[in-house]
Short mmCIF file of C-alpha atoms (C1' of nucleotides) in Angstrom, two decimals:
data_model
loop_
_atom_site.label_atom_id
_atom_site.label_comp_id
_atom_site.label_asym_id
_atom_site.label_seq_id
_atom_site.Cartn_x
_atom_site.Cartn_y
_atom_site.Cartn_z
CA MET A 18 13.16 58.97 24.05
CA GLU A 19 16.41 60.46 24.67
CA PRO A 20 18.35 61.73 21.77
CA ASN A 21 21.27 60.12 20.87
CA PRO A 22 24.96 61.46 21.25
CA VAL A 23 26.61 62.79 18.02
CA VAL A 24 28.73 59.98 15.80
CA LYS A 25 31.72 59.97 17.58
CA GLY A 26 34.47 61.84 15.80
CA SER A 27 32.22 64.24 13.75
CA LEU A 28 31.54 66.75 16.49
CA THR A 29 34.30 69.24 15.43
CA THR A 30 33.02 69.16 11.94
CA ILE A 31 29.15 69.43 13.28
CA ILE A 32 30.67 72.63 14.88
CA LEU A 33 32.29 74.14 12.14
CA LYS A 34 29.26 73.54 9.74
CA LEU A 35 26.79 75.17 12.03
CA LEU A 36 28.98 78.11 12.32
CA GLU A 37 29.25 78.31 8.35
CA ASP A 38 25.75 78.24 8.05
CA ASN A 39 24.81 80.72 10.90
CA GLY A 40 27.68 82.98 10.90
CA ARG A 41 28.27 83.03 14.61
CA MET A 42 26.63 81.05 17.48
CA TYR A 43 27.01 80.35 21.19
CA GLY A 44 27.46 77.22 22.76
CA TYR A 45 24.16 76.48 24.11
CA GLU A 46 22.71 77.70 20.84
CA MET A 47 24.65 74.76 18.92
CA THR A 48 23.02 72.27 21.32
CA LYS A 49 19.53 73.56 20.57
CA ALA A 50 20.36 73.93 16.82
CA VAL A 51 21.41 70.30 16.81
CA ARG A 52 18.32 69.05 18.65
CA GLU A 53 15.94 71.08 16.49
CA SER A 54 17.26 70.15 13.18
CA THR A 55 17.43 66.39 13.95
CA ALA A 56 13.92 66.16 15.48
CA ASN A 57 15.77 65.68 18.85
CA LYS A 58 17.32 62.19 17.63
CA MET A 59 20.92 63.73 18.25
CA SER A 60 22.12 65.93 20.79
CA ILE A 61 25.55 67.23 21.42
CA THR A 62 26.42 67.20 25.12
CA GLU A 63 27.93 70.22 26.82
CA ALA A 64 30.63 68.22 28.25
CA ALA A 65 31.97 67.38 24.86
CA LEU A 66 31.01 70.52 23.31
CA TYR A 67 32.87 73.10 25.36
CA PRO A 68 36.20 71.44 25.35
CA ALA A 69 35.97 70.81 21.65
CA LEU A 70 35.18 74.66 21.07
CA HIS A 71 38.21 75.64 23.28
CA LYS A 72 40.36 73.44 21.12
CA LEU A 73 39.05 74.94 18.00
CA VAL A 74 39.84 78.55 19.26
CA GLU A 75 43.43 77.30 20.59
CA ASP A 76 43.87 75.73 17.04
CA GLY A 77 43.20 78.97 15.37
CA LEU A 78 39.85 78.02 13.61
CA LEU A 79 37.55 80.04 15.84
CA THR A 80 37.42 83.40 17.39
CA THR A 81 35.17 84.37 20.36
CA THR A 82 33.53 87.49 21.67
CA SER A 83 31.58 87.80 24.92
CA GLU A 84 28.24 89.58 25.28
CA LYS A 85 26.07 90.18 28.06
CA VAL A 86 22.50 89.39 27.15
CA ASP A 87 19.69 89.68 29.95
CA GLY A 88 22.12 89.42 32.79
CA ARG A 89 23.88 86.12 31.22
CA ILE A 90 27.10 86.15 29.52
CA ARG A 91 27.01 84.61 25.91
CA LYS A 92 30.13 83.49 24.20
CA TYR A 93 30.00 83.64 20.53
CA TYR A 94 32.06 81.89 18.38
CA ALA A 95 32.87 82.42 14.74
CA LEU A 96 35.03 81.10 12.08
CA THR A 97 38.35 82.53 11.38
CA LYS A 98 39.97 82.67 7.71
CA GLN A 99 41.74 79.39 8.42
CA GLY A 100 38.72 77.92 10.34
CA LYS A 101 36.59 78.53 6.76
CA LYS A 102 39.11 76.68 5.04
CA GLU A 103 39.45 74.00 7.33
CA THR A 104 35.52 73.66 7.45
CA GLN A 105 35.57 72.87 3.67
CA SER A 106 37.76 69.95 3.91
CA LYS A 107 36.34 68.67 7.04
CA ILE A 108 33.01 68.45 5.84
CA GLN A 109 34.16 67.07 2.72
CA ALA A 110 36.35 64.54 4.65
CA LEU A 111 33.02 63.65 6.66
CA LYS A 112 30.67 63.26 3.69
CA GLU A 113 33.17 60.78 2.23
CA ALA A 114 33.42 58.78 5.38
CA LEU A 115 29.75 58.68 5.78
CA GLU A 116 29.49 57.46 2.15
CA SER A 117 31.76 54.68 2.94
CA VAL A 118 29.92 53.63 5.88
CA GLN A 119 26.90 53.28 3.90
CA LEU A 120 28.51 51.36 1.30
CA ILE A 121 29.07 48.70 4.22
CA LEU A 122 25.53 48.73 5.77
CA ASN A 123 23.98 48.67 2.03
CA PRO A 124 26.39 46.46 0.20
CA LYS A 125 25.81 46.11 -3.55
CA LEU A 126 24.86 42.52 -3.73
CA SER A 127 27.16 41.09 -6.38
CA ASN A 128 26.15 37.32 -6.32
CA GLY A 129 22.58 37.79 -8.30
CA MET B 13 45.71 58.17 -2.05
CA GLU B 14 45.45 56.12 1.27
CA PRO B 15 41.99 55.01 2.63
CA ASN B 16 40.89 56.88 5.28
CA PRO B 17 40.17 54.73 8.53
CA VAL B 18 36.95 53.99 9.72
CA VAL B 19 34.55 56.55 11.03
CA LYS B 20 35.05 56.62 14.74
CA GLY B 21 32.82 54.48 17.02
CA SER B 22 31.22 52.56 13.88
CA LEU B 23 34.16 49.62 13.72
CA THR B 24 32.21 47.33 16.10
CA THR B 25 28.96 47.83 13.90
CA ILE B 26 30.64 47.35 10.70
CA ILE B 27 32.21 44.07 12.14
CA LEU B 28 28.79 42.78 12.77
CA LYS B 29 27.31 43.90 9.85
CA LEU B 30 30.25 42.08 7.83
CA LEU B 31 29.70 39.01 9.68
CA GLU B 32 25.86 39.07 9.36
CA ASP B 33 26.22 39.26 5.37
CA ASN B 34 28.89 36.68 5.31
CA GLY B 35 28.38 34.05 7.65
CA ARG B 36 31.81 33.90 8.87
CA MET B 37 35.06 35.65 8.06
CA TYR B 38 38.68 36.06 9.29
CA GLY B 39 40.23 39.14 10.44
CA TYR B 40 42.44 39.89 7.64
CA GLU B 41 39.58 39.08 5.34
CA MET B 42 37.45 42.14 6.96
CA THR B 43 40.20 44.46 5.92
CA LYS B 44 40.24 43.52 2.43
CA ALA B 45 36.21 43.41 2.26
CA VAL B 46 36.17 47.03 3.63
CA ARG B 47 38.75 48.35 1.08
CA GLU B 48 36.85 46.36 -1.79
CA SER B 49 33.42 47.65 -0.80
CA THR B 50 34.40 51.13 -0.42
CA ALA B 51 36.61 51.24 -3.50
CA ASN B 52 39.60 51.65 -1.27
CA LYS B 53 38.20 54.84 0.36
CA MET B 54 37.99 53.37 3.62
CA SER B 55 40.07 50.85 5.47
CA ILE B 56 40.17 49.14 8.94
CA THR B 57 43.79 49.08 10.72
CA GLU B 58 44.56 45.73 12.14
CA ALA B 59 45.56 47.56 15.29
CA ALA B 60 41.90 48.46 15.81
CA LEU B 61 40.43 45.45 14.35
CA TYR B 62 41.93 42.98 16.48
CA PRO B 63 41.02 44.15 19.82
CA ALA B 64 37.73 44.90 18.95
CA LEU B 65 37.24 41.41 17.59
CA HIS B 66 38.58 40.07 21.02
CA LYS B 67 36.07 42.51 22.99
CA LEU B 68 33.11 41.04 20.94
CA VAL B 69 34.06 37.34 21.78
CA GLU B 70 34.68 38.46 25.18
CA ASP B 71 31.34 40.19 25.41
CA GLY B 72 29.67 36.94 23.97
CA LEU B 73 28.62 38.29 20.47
CA LEU B 74 31.18 36.35 18.48
CA THR B 75 32.53 32.81 18.48
CA THR B 76 35.75 31.71 16.75
CA THR B 77 37.27 28.51 15.18
CA SER B 78 40.79 28.45 13.95
CA GLU B 79 41.77 26.61 10.60
CA LYS B 80 44.96 26.08 8.93
CA VAL B 81 44.89 26.84 5.64
CA ASP B 82 48.07 26.83 3.05
CA GLY B 83 50.36 26.51 6.30
CA ARG B 84 48.86 29.79 8.01
CA ILE B 85 46.44 30.06 10.54
CA ARG B 86 42.87 31.67 10.12
CA LYS B 87 40.85 32.59 13.05
CA TYR B 88 37.33 32.53 11.82
CA TYR B 89 34.65 34.70 13.48
CA ALA B 90 30.88 34.15 13.43
CA LEU B 91 27.93 35.86 15.38
CA THR B 92 26.41 33.86 18.26
CA LYS B 93 22.64 34.19 18.79
CA GLN B 94 22.93 37.19 21.11
CA GLY B 95 25.66 38.73 18.39
CA LYS B 96 22.90 38.54 16.02
CA LYS B 97 20.21 40.20 18.04
CA GLU B 98 22.88 43.05 18.91
CA THR B 99 23.85 43.53 15.26
CA GLN B 100 20.11 44.39 14.36
CA SER B 101 20.14 47.14 17.27
CA LYS B 102 23.51 48.42 16.55
CA ILE B 103 22.94 48.72 12.66
CA GLN B 104 19.56 50.73 13.31
CA ALA B 105 21.50 52.82 15.69
CA LEU B 106 24.03 53.73 13.26
CA LYS B 107 21.85 54.27 10.60
CA GLU B 108 19.67 56.66 12.44
CA ALA B 109 23.13 58.50 13.81
CA LEU B 110 24.36 59.00 10.31
CA GLU B 111 20.90 60.36 9.18
CA SER B 112 21.16 62.69 11.86
CA VAL B 113 24.64 63.91 10.91
CA GLN B 114 23.25 64.24 7.29
CA LEU B 115 20.26 66.39 8.41
CA ILE B 116 23.25 68.65 9.88
CA LEU B 117 25.44 68.58 6.67
CA ASN B 118 22.38 69.13 4.61
CA PRO B 119 20.17 71.19 6.70
CA LYS B 120 16.63 72.17 5.40
CA LEU B 121 16.74 75.81 4.61
CA SER B 122 13.81 77.26 6.70
CA ASN B 123 14.08 80.98 5.60
CA GLY B 124 12.91 81.00 2.01
"C1'" DA C 18 10.14 78.02 47.44
"C1'" DA C 19 10.90 74.93 43.90
"C1'" DC C 20 11.73 73.94 39.27
"C1'" DT C 21 12.65 74.71 34.63
"C1'" DA C 22 15.44 77.02 31.05
"C1'" DT C 23 19.75 79.69 29.96
"C1'" DA C 24 24.65 79.36 29.84
"C1'" DC C 25 29.07 78.73 31.14
"C1'" DC C 26 32.47 75.26 32.84
"C1'" DT C 27 35.91 71.25 34.68
"C1'" DA C 28 37.74 66.79 36.38
"C1'" DA C 29 38.19 61.77 36.38
"C1'" DT C 30 37.35 58.01 33.86
"C1'" DT C 31 36.33 55.35 29.94
"C1'" DT C 32 36.06 54.19 25.48
"C1'" DT C 33 38.11 53.88 20.90
"C1'" DA C 34 41.70 54.46 17.71
"C1'" DT C 35 46.60 55.46 16.45
"C1'" DT C 36 51.43 55.08 16.23
"C1'" DA C 37 54.49 51.77 16.11
"C1'" DG C 38 55.94 48.04 16.20
"C1'" DG C 39 56.71 42.12 16.15
"C1'" DT C 40 56.19 37.05 14.47
"C1'" DA C 41 55.70 33.68 10.81
"C1'" DA C 42 54.42 31.57 6.39
"C1'" DA C 43 53.56 31.59 1.55
"C1'" DT C 44 54.34 33.66 -2.70
"C1'" DA C 45 56.04 36.58 -6.57
"C1'" DC C 46 59.89 38.76 -8.70
"C1'" DC C 47 64.68 39.23 -10.23
"C1'" DG D 17 69.14 32.33 -4.02
"C1'" DG D 18 67.62 36.49 -2.00
"C1'" DT D 19 64.49 40.03 -1.60
"C1'" DA D 20 59.81 42.02 -1.69
"C1'" DT D 21 54.74 41.53 -0.97
"C1'" DT D 22 51.03 39.26 0.75
"C1'" DT D 23 48.75 36.80 3.98
"C1'" DA D 24 47.78 36.18 8.87
"C1'" DC D 25 47.76 36.77 13.38
"C1'" DC D 26 48.90 40.16 17.61
"C1'" DT D 27 50.61 43.67 21.49
"C1'" DA D 28 51.78 47.98 24.15
"C1'" DA D 29 51.99 52.54 24.81
"C1'" DT D 30 50.06 56.49 23.91
"C1'" DA D 31 46.74 60.00 22.15
"C1'" DA D 32 42.40 61.64 21.12
"C1'" DA D 33 37.62 61.70 22.10
"C1'" DA D 34 33.56 61.44 24.49
"C1'" DT D 35 31.13 60.06 28.98
"C1'" DT D 36 29.90 60.44 33.66
"C1'" DA D 37 29.25 63.21 37.04
"C1'" DG D 38 29.34 66.90 38.72
"C1'" DG D 39 29.66 72.62 39.62
"C1'" DT D 40 28.26 77.91 39.19
"C1'" DA D 41 24.98 81.33 38.38
"C1'" DT D 42 20.92 84.25 36.38
"C1'" DA D 43 15.98 84.36 34.98
"C1'" DG D 44 11.67 83.03 34.43
"C1'" DT D 45 7.58 79.91 35.44
"C1'" DT D 46 4.27 77.61 38.99
#
DNA sequence: AACTATACCTAATTTTATTAGGTAAATACC
DNA sequence: GGTATTTACCTAATAAAATTAGGTATAGTT
């Protein structure tokens, strides 16, 4: 069974969270990390990931450093100061949004 | 504080779930139902809702019946047979997707 | 030689939601 | 009586975000 794509709109927050937890990561590493920590149930596609990463750099939330490892280039991303701040609020917002969806999916039965 | 919009991509599933729970509803009622069951933390905008409803009708998942109540027209929506089937799989898919996001947001700490 | 994994990327399209409105009747407020 | 709010439907234009469908290149495996 193929892993599902990420919940729409959550990709940016997921990237920020991964970087908060791991200090610095490169794109391909992020795709593997998500598949692994979700037991292959969810994956982030590279076609969505790279544009999202570029936008985060553009917005000043991430910085990059490139390194050549085993003949291949790795582009490491890390949170800027502003990125760390934004990470907090985005995680908070996503958690609240997910909770709200949970309330719809598992409504309190009010007529008992 | 203003309620946040729905988690992107989840609107269709939320509509189907509301109809599964309530039998039939009209659009405006759905917007109130979501605000109420999330304690005003989430709301679905009408500009997103109505096109989504029309698409669900177009796709054969919903039927409509219009009624005049207190001088105003209400357009009630209900699940078709196919709609009921799709509701199950969409709810299941959304639940799994949310679980995966939760795993990212609350990762198992593997280096203890 | 072919295939898989690593590692980056983009262009065109589609999907989905937002912004920014519009119409109209009923009700509540002053 | 006049204004504001709530109810109740809707759309058009734009923006945001992801998908589809690729491309490049190196390293390792069969």
